[in-house]
Coordinates of C-alpha atoms and ligand atoms in Angstrom, one line a residue:
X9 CA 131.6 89.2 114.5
X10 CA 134.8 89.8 113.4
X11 CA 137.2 88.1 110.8
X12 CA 141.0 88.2 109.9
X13 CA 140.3 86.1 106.8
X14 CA 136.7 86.1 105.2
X15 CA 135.5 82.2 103.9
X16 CA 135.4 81.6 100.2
X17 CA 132.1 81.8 98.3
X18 CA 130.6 78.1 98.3
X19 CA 132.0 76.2 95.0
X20 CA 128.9 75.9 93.1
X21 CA 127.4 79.4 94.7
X22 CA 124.9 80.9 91.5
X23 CA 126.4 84.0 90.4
X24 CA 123.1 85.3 88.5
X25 CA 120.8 87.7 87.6
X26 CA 117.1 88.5 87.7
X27 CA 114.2 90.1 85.3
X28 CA 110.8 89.9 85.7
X29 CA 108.3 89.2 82.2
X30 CA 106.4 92.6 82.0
X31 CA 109.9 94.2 82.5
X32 CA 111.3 93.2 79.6
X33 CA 108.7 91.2 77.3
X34 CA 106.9 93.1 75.0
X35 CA 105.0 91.1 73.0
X36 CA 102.1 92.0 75.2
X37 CA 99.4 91.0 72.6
X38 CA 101.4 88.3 70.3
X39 CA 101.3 84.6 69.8
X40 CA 98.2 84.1 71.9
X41 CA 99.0 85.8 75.1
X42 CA 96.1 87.5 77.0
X43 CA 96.0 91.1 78.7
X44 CA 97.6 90.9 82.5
X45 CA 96.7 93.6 85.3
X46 CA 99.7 95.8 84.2
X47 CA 98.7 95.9 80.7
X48 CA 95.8 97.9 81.6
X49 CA 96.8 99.7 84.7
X50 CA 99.8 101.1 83.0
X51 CA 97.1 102.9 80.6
X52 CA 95.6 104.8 83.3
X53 CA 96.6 108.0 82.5
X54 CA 99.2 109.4 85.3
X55 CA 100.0 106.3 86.9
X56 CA 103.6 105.6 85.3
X57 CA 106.5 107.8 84.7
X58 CA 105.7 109.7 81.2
X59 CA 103.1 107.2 80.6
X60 CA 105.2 104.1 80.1
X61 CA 103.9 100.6 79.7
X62 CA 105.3 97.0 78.6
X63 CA 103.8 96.8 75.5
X64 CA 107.4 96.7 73.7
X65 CA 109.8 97.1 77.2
X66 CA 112.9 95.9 75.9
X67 CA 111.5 93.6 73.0
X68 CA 113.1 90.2 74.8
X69 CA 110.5 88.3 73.3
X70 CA 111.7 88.8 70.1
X71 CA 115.7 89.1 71.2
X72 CA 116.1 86.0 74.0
X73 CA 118.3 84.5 72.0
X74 CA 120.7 87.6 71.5
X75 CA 120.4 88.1 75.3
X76 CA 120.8 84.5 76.6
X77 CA 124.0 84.8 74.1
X78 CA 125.0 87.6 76.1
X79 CA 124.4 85.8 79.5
X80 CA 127.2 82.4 78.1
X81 CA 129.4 85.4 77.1
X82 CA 129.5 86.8 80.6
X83 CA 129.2 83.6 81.7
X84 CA 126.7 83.8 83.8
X85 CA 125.9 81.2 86.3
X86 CA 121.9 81.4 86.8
X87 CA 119.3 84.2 85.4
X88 CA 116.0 85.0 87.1
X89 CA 113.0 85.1 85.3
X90 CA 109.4 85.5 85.5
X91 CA 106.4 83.3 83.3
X92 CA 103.5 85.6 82.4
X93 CA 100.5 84.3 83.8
X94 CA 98.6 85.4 81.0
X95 CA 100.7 83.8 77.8
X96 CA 100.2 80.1 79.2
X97 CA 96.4 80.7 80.3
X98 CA 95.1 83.9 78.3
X99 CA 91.9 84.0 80.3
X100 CA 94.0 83.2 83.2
X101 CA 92.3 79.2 83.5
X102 CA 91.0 77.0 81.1
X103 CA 92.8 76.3 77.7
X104 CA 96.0 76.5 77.8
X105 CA 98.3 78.8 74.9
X106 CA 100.8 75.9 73.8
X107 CA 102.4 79.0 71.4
X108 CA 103.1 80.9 75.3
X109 CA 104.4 77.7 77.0
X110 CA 107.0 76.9 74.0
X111 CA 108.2 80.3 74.7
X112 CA 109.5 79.5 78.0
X113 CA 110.6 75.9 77.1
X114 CA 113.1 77.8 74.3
X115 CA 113.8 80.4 76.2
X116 CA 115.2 77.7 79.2
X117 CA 116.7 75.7 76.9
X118 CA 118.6 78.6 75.3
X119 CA 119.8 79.3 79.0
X120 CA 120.9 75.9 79.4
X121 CA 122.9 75.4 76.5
X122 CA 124.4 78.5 77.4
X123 CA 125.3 77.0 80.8
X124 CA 123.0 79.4 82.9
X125 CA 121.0 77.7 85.4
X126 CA 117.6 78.7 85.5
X127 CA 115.6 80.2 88.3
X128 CA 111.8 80.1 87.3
X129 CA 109.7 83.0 89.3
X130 CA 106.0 82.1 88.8
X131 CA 104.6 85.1 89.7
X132 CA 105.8 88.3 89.4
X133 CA 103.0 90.6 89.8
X134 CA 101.3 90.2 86.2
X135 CA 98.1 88.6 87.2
X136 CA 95.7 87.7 84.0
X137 CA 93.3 90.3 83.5
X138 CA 90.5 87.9 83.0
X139 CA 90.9 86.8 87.0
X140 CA 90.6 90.3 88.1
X141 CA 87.4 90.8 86.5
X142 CA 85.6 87.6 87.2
X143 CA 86.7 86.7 90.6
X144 CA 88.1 90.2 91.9
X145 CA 91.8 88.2 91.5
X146 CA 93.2 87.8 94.7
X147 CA 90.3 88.7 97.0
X148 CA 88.5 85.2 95.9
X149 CA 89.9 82.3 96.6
X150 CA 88.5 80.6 93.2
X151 CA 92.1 82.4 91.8
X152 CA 93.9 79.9 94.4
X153 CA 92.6 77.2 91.5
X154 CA 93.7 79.0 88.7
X155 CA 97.0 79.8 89.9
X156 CA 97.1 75.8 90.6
X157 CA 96.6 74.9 87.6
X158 CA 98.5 77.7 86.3
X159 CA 101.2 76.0 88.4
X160 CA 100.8 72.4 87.2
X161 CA 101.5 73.4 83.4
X162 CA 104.4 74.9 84.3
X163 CA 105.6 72.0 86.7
X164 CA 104.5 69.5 84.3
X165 CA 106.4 71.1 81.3
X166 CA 109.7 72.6 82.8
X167 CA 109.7 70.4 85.8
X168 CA 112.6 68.2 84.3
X169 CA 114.4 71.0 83.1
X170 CA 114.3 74.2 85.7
X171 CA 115.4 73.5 89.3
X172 CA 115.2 76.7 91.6
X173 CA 111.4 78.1 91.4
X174 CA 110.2 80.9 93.3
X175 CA 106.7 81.2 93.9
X176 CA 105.8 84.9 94.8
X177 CA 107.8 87.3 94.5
X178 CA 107.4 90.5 96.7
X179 CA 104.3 89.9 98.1
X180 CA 104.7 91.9 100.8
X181 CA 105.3 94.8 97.5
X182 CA 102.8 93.9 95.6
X183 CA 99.9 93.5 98.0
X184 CA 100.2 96.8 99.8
X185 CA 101.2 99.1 96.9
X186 CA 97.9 97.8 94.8
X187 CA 95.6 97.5 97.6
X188 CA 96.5 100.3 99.9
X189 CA 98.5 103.0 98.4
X190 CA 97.2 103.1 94.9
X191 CA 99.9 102.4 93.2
X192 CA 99.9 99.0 91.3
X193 CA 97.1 96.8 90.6
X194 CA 93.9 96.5 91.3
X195 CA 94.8 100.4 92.2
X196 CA 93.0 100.1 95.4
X197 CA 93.3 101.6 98.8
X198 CA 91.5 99.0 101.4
X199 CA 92.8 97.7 104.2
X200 CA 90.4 95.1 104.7
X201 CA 90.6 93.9 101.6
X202 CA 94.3 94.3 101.3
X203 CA 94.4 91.9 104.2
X204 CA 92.0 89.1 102.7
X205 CA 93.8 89.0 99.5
X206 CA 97.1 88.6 101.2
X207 CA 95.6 85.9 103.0
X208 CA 94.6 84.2 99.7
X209 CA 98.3 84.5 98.4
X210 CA 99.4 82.9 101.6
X211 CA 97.1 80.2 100.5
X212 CA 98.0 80.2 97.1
X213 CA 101.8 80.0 98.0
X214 CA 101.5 76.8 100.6
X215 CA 99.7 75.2 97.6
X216 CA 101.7 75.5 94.9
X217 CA 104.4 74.2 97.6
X218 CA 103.1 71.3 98.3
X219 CA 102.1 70.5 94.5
X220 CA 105.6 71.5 93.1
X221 CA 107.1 69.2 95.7
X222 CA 105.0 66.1 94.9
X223 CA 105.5 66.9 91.1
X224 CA 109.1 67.8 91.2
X225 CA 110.6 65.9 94.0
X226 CA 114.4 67.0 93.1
X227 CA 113.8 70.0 92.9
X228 CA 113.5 73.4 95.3
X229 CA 111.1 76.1 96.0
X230 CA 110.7 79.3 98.0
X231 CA 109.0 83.1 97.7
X232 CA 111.3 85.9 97.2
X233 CA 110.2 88.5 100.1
X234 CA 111.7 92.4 99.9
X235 CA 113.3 92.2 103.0
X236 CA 114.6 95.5 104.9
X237 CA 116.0 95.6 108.8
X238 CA 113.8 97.5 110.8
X239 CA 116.3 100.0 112.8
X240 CA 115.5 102.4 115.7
X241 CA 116.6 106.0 115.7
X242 CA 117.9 105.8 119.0
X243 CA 118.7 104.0 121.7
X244 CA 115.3 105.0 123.5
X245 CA 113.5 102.4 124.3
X246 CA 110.7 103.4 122.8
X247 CA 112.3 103.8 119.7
X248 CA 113.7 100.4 119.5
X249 CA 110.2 99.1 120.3
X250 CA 109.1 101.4 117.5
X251 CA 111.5 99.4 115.2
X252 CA 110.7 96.2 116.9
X253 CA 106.9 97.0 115.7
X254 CA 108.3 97.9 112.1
X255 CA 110.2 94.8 112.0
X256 CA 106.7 92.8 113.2
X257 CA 104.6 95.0 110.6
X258 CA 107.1 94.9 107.9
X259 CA 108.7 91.2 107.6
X260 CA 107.7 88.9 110.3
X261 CA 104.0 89.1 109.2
X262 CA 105.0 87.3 106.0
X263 CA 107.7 85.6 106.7
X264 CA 106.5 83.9 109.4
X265 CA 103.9 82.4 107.7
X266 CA 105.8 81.3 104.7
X267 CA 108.9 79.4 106.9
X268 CA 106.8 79.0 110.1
X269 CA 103.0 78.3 109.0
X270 CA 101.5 81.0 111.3
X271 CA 100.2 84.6 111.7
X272 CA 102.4 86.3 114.0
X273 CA 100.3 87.0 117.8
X274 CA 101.1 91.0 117.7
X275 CA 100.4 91.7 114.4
X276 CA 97.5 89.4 114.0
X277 CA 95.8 90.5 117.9
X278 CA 96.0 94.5 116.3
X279 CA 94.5 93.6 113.0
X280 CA 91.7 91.9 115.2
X281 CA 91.4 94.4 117.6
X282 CA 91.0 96.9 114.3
X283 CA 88.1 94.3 112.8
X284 CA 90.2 93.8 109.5
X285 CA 92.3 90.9 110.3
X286 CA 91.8 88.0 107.6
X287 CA 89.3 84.8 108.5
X288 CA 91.5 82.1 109.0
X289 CA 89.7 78.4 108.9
X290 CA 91.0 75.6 110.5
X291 CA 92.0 74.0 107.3
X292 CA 93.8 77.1 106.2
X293 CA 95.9 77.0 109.0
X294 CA 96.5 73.0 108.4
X295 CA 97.4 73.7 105.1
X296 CA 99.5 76.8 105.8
X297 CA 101.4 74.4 108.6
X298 CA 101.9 71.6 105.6
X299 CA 103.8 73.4 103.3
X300 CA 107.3 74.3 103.9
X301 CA 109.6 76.1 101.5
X302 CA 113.3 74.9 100.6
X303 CA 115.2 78.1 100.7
X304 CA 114.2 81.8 101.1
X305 CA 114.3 84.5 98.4
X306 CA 115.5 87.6 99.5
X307 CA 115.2 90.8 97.6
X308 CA 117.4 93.8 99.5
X309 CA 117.5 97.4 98.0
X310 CA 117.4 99.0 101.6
X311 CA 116.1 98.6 105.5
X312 CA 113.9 101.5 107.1
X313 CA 114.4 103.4 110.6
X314 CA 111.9 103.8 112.8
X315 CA 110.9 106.2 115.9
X316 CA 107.9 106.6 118.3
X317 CA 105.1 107.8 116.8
X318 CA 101.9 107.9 119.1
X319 CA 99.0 108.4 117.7
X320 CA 97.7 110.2 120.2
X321 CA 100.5 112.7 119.8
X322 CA 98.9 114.6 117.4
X323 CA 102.4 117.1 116.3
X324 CA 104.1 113.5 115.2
X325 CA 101.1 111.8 113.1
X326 CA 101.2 114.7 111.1
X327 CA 104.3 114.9 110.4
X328 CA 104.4 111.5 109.6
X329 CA 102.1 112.4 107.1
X330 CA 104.2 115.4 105.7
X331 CA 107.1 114.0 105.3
X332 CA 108.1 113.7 101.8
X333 CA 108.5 110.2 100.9
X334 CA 108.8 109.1 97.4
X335 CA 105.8 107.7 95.8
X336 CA 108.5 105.3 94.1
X337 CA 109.7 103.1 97.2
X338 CA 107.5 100.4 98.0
X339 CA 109.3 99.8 100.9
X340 CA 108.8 103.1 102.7
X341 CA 105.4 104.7 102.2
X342 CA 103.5 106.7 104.5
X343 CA 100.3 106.7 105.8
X344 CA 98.0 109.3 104.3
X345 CA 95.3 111.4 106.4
X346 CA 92.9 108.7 105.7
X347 CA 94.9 106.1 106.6
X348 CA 95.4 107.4 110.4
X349 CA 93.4 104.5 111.5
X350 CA 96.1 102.5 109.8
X351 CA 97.1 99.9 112.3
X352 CA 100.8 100.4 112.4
X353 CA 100.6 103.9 113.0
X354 CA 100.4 104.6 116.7
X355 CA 103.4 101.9 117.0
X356 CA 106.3 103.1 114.4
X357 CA 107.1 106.3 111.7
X358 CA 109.8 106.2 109.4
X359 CA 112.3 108.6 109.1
X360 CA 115.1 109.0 107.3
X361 CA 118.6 107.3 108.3
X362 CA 120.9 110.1 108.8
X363 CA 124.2 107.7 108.2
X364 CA 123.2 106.5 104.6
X365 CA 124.0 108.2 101.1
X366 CA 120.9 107.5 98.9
X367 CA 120.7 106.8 95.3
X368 CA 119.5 109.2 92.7
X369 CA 115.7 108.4 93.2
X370 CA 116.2 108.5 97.0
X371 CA 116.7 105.0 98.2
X372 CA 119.3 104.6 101.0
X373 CA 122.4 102.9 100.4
X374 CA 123.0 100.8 103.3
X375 CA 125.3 97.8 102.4
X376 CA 125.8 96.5 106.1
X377 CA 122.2 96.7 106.2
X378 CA 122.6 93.7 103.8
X379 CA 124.5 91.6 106.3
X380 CA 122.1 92.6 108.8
X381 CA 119.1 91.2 106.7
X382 CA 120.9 88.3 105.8
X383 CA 121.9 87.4 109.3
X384 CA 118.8 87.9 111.1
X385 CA 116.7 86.0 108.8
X386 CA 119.2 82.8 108.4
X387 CA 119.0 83.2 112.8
X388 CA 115.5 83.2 112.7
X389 CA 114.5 80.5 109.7
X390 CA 117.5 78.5 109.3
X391 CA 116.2 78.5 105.8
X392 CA 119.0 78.5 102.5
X393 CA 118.8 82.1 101.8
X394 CA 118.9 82.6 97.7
X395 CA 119.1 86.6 97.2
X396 CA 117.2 86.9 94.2
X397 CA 117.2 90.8 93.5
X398 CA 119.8 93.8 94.4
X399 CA 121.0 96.4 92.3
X400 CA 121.4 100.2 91.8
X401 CA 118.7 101.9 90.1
X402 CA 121.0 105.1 88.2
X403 CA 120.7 107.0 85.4
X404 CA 123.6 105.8 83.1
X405 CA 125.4 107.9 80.1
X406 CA 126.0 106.3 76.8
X407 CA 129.3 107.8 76.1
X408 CA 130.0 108.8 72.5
X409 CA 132.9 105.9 72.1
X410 CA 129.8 103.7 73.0
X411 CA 131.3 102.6 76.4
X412 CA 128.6 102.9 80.1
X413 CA 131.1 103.8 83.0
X414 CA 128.8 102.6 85.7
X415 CA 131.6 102.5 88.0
X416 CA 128.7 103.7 90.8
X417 CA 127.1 100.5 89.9
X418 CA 130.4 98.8 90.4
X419 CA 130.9 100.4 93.6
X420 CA 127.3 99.6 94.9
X421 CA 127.3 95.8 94.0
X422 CA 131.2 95.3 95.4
X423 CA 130.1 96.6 98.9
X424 CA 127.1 94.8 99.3
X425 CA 128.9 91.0 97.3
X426 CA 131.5 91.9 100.8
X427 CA 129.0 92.4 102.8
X428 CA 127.4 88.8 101.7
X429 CA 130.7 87.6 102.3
X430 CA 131.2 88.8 105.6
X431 CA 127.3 86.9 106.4
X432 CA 128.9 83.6 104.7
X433 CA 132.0 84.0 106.8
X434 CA 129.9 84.7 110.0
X435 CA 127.4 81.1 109.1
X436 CA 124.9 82.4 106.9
X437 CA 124.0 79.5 104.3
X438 CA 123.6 80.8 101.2
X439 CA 122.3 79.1 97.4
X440 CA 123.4 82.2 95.2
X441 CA 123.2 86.1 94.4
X442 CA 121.0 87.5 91.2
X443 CA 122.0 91.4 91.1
X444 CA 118.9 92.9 89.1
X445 CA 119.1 93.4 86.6
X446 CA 120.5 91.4 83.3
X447 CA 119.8 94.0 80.5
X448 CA 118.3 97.6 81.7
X449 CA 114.3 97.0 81.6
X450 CA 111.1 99.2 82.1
X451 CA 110.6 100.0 85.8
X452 CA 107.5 99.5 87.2
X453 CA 106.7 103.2 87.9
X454 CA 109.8 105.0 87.1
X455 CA 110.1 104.4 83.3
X456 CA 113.6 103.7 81.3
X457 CA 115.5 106.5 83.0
X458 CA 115.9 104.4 86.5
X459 CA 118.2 101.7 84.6
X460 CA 119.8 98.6 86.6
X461 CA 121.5 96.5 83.9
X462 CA 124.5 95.1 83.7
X463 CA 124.1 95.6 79.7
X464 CA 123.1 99.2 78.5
X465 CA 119.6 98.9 76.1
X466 CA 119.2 101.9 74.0
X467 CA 116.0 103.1 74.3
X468 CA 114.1 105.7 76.6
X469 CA 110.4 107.1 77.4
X470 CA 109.8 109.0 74.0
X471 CA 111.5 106.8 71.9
X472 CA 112.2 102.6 71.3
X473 CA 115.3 103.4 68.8
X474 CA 117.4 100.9 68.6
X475 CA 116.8 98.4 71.3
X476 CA 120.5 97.9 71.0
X477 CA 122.4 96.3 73.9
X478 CA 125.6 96.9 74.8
X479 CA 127.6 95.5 77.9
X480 CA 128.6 98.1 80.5
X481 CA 131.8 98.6 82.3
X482 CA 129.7 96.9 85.3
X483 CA 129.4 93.4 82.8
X484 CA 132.9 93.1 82.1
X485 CA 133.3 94.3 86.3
X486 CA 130.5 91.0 87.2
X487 CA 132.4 88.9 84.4
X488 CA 135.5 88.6 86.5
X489 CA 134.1 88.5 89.8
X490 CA 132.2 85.4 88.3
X491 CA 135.5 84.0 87.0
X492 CA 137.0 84.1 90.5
X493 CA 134.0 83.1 92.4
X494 CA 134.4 86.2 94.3
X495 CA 137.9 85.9 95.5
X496 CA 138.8 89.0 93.9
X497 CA 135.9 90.8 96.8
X498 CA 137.9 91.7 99.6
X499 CA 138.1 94.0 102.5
X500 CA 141.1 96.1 102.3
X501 CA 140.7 97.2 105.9
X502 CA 140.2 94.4 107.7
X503 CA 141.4 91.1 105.4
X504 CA 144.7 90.0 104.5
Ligands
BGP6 C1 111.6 95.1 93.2 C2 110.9 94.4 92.1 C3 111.5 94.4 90.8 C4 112.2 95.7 90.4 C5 112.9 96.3 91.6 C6 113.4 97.8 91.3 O1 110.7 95.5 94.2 O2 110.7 93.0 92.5 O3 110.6 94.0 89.8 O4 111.3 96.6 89.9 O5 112.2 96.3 92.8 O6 112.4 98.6 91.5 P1 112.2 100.0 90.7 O7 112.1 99.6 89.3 O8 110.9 100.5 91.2 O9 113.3 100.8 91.0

């Protein structure tokens, strides 16, 4: 598609930004809260950068107020968030921590009177320790009634205030990094079981759905999934059905259950054929078929490319498992020796796209990929799409006047706010944008150095100093974008 003139952003469209609790927290003990998954896996030695945890991460328990200050000064539009789990049910069930739940209820009436809308992620990967021990978490499906309840209090309490919730975010992250690679949570490597607990989080999801929308009728729902493009390397057709397998393997197997109600055939015949597809009853696929969410999340950081990989071609599995790929993308891992027998790999291997710059921790830069994502899920769904996380992960330099110049953040966010533009402009509906991140935060894996924030917080691995924040170039950069609803994004090249 091409344009002379682009369309405006939609009047009310939510200009925001996104967090996520164990990011920026702290607190990880106070007021009544109860340990979460992260709060011990980030204690196994070698499993974060340096050793890093959330046990302080940027102290926003303490400084909301200063922050959500920050947020009516930039004037913000909307600001992602995540509840802990674990500070409203410490044991992850039963009594409830009224100290953890009046922590939300300020912290959302603080955004409001600040005029930031906000958007209310239930779960952002900081399942209550308790859960995992007794029931294995998300392997039993006893945790689908926790996480109901869990859901109830939170409808019950903020229902009348908080109108955009997202249910899961990244579970397509989440699940295959802690139950397959190692990485997060329960720090597994199982594809079977991978597979059943997904299929308990699809359960899980359609629940709190249908709950959220008899409890709060006026307002909306969805998951945020990390979507990426599957592209071929070439035009061989075996290559594009390589990327058409990735595509299957990567998105559809999610997605299609949260907008559709159903396992995808493909994927779903494979994980049969393989004997580790998940047991689906009749009533799970009734209630799967029931619930129906009211926009999409989308997370985009990148897409991936994909080639032919036979398995039977010996040479290209082990490359495949050669290649270098950072242990720090969840979106492009590799199958180890181990995981051979890994479904997906006789159908697809990622490689590297050779038209994309990458950032400095090796994620590509793909800004049209962004339009692509956003257009081929809209044709597919026909769902609102709400992008609830993009940003640059960089290492920023406090200058010694005190000023960020994160003009490479600037850069990255302007292409890919066109790019969004362009997918408006070619009939993409679209709710609202939240770049991460507000403030820089603790990275999962990657410590403080991998910093996203629009304001600069002055801490790093060795040391919490300060905690200062201090707006970057980039805030005063989002600031005036938000000021002009995007009518200062425009391409030079093509537009006017
Ligand atoms: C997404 C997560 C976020 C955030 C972001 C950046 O997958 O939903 O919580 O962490 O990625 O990731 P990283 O910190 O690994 O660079």
């Amino acid at each position: 598609m091409y344009h002379q003139k682009l369309d405006s952003f939609p009047e009310k469209f939510l200009w925001g930004a996104a967090s996520a609790a164990y990011q920026i927290e702290g607190a990880f003990k106070e007021d009544g809260k109860g340990p979460s998954v992260w709060d011990t896996f980030s204690k196994i030695p070698g499993k974060t950068f340096m050793e890093t945890n959330g046990d302080v991460a940027v102290d926003h328990y303490h400084r909301y107020k200063e922050d959500v200050a920050l947020m009516g000064e930039m004037g913000l539009k909307a600001y992602r968030f995540s509840v802990a789990w674990s500070r409203i049910l410490p044991e992850g069930e039963g009594k409830v921590n009224e100290k953890g739940l009046q922590f939300y209820e300020d912290l959302v009436d603080e955004m409001l009177a600040h005029g930031v809308e906000p958007i209310l992620t239930l779960y952002h990967w900081d399942l209550p320790e308790a859960l995992q021990e007794k029931y294995n978490g998300w392997e039993s499906r006893k945790t689908i009634q926790a996480f109901k309840q869990y859901c109830q209090i939170l409808f019950e309490r903020l229902g009348g205030k908080v109108k955009y919730w997202v249910t899961f975010n990244e579970q397509n992250v989440f699940t295959s990094m802690g139950y397959r690679w190692e990485t997060h949570p329960p720090n597994l490597s199982n594809l079977e079981r991978m597979f059943t607990a997904n299929h308990v989080i699809n359960l899980a999801n359609a629940e709190a759905i249908n709950l959220f929308h008899k409890m709060v009728p006026k307002g909306l729902i969805g998951p945020s999934f990390g979507y990426g493009p599957a592209y071929p390397s070439s035009a061989r057709p075996e290559d594009v059905l390589a990327a058409e397998n990735g595509e299957e393997f990567n998105n559809i197997w999610w997605l299609d259950v949260y907008c559709r109600g159903i396992y995808p055939k493909f994927v779903m015949k494979q994980l049969q054929k393989l004997k580790i597809a998940p047991e689906v009853t009749a009533a799970d696929h009734e209630l799967l078929q029931s619930s129906k969410p009211d926009f999409l999340g989308i997370n985009y950081y990148h897409g991936g490319t994909f080639q032919e990989n036979r398995i039977e071609n010996k040479q290209n599995a082990k490359e495949a498992q050669k290649k270098e790929f950072s242990a720090i993308d969840p979106y492009l891992m590799q199958p180890n020796e181990e995981q051979a027998q890994s479904p997906e790999v006789p159908m697809f291997q990622s490689i590297s796209n050779p038209y994309l710059d990458k950032t400095e921790w090796g994620w590509e830069i793909d800004p049209v990929g962004f339009r692509v994502a956003l257009r081929r899920v809209y044709a597919r769904y026909g769902l609102p799409i709400f992008v609830t996380e993009n940003g640059l992960g960089a290492i920023d330099q406090l200058e010694e006047d005190g000023s960020i110049q994160d003009d490479v953040r600037i850069a990255y966010l302007e292409k890919h706010v066109l790019e969004m533009k362009k997918a408006i402009t070619d009939g993409v509906e679209m709710i609202g944008y939240c770049a991460w991140s507000f403030t820089d935060l603790l990275s999962w894996l990657n410590g403080y150095k991998k910093r996203y924030g629009f304001v600069y917080v002055n801490r790093d691995e060795e040391s919490e100093k300060d905690l200062k924040r201090i707006p970057k170039k980039s805030f005063y950069w989002y600031q005036e974008l938000m000021k002009q609803n995007g009518a200062n994004i425009m391409d030079n090249e093509v537009e006017e």
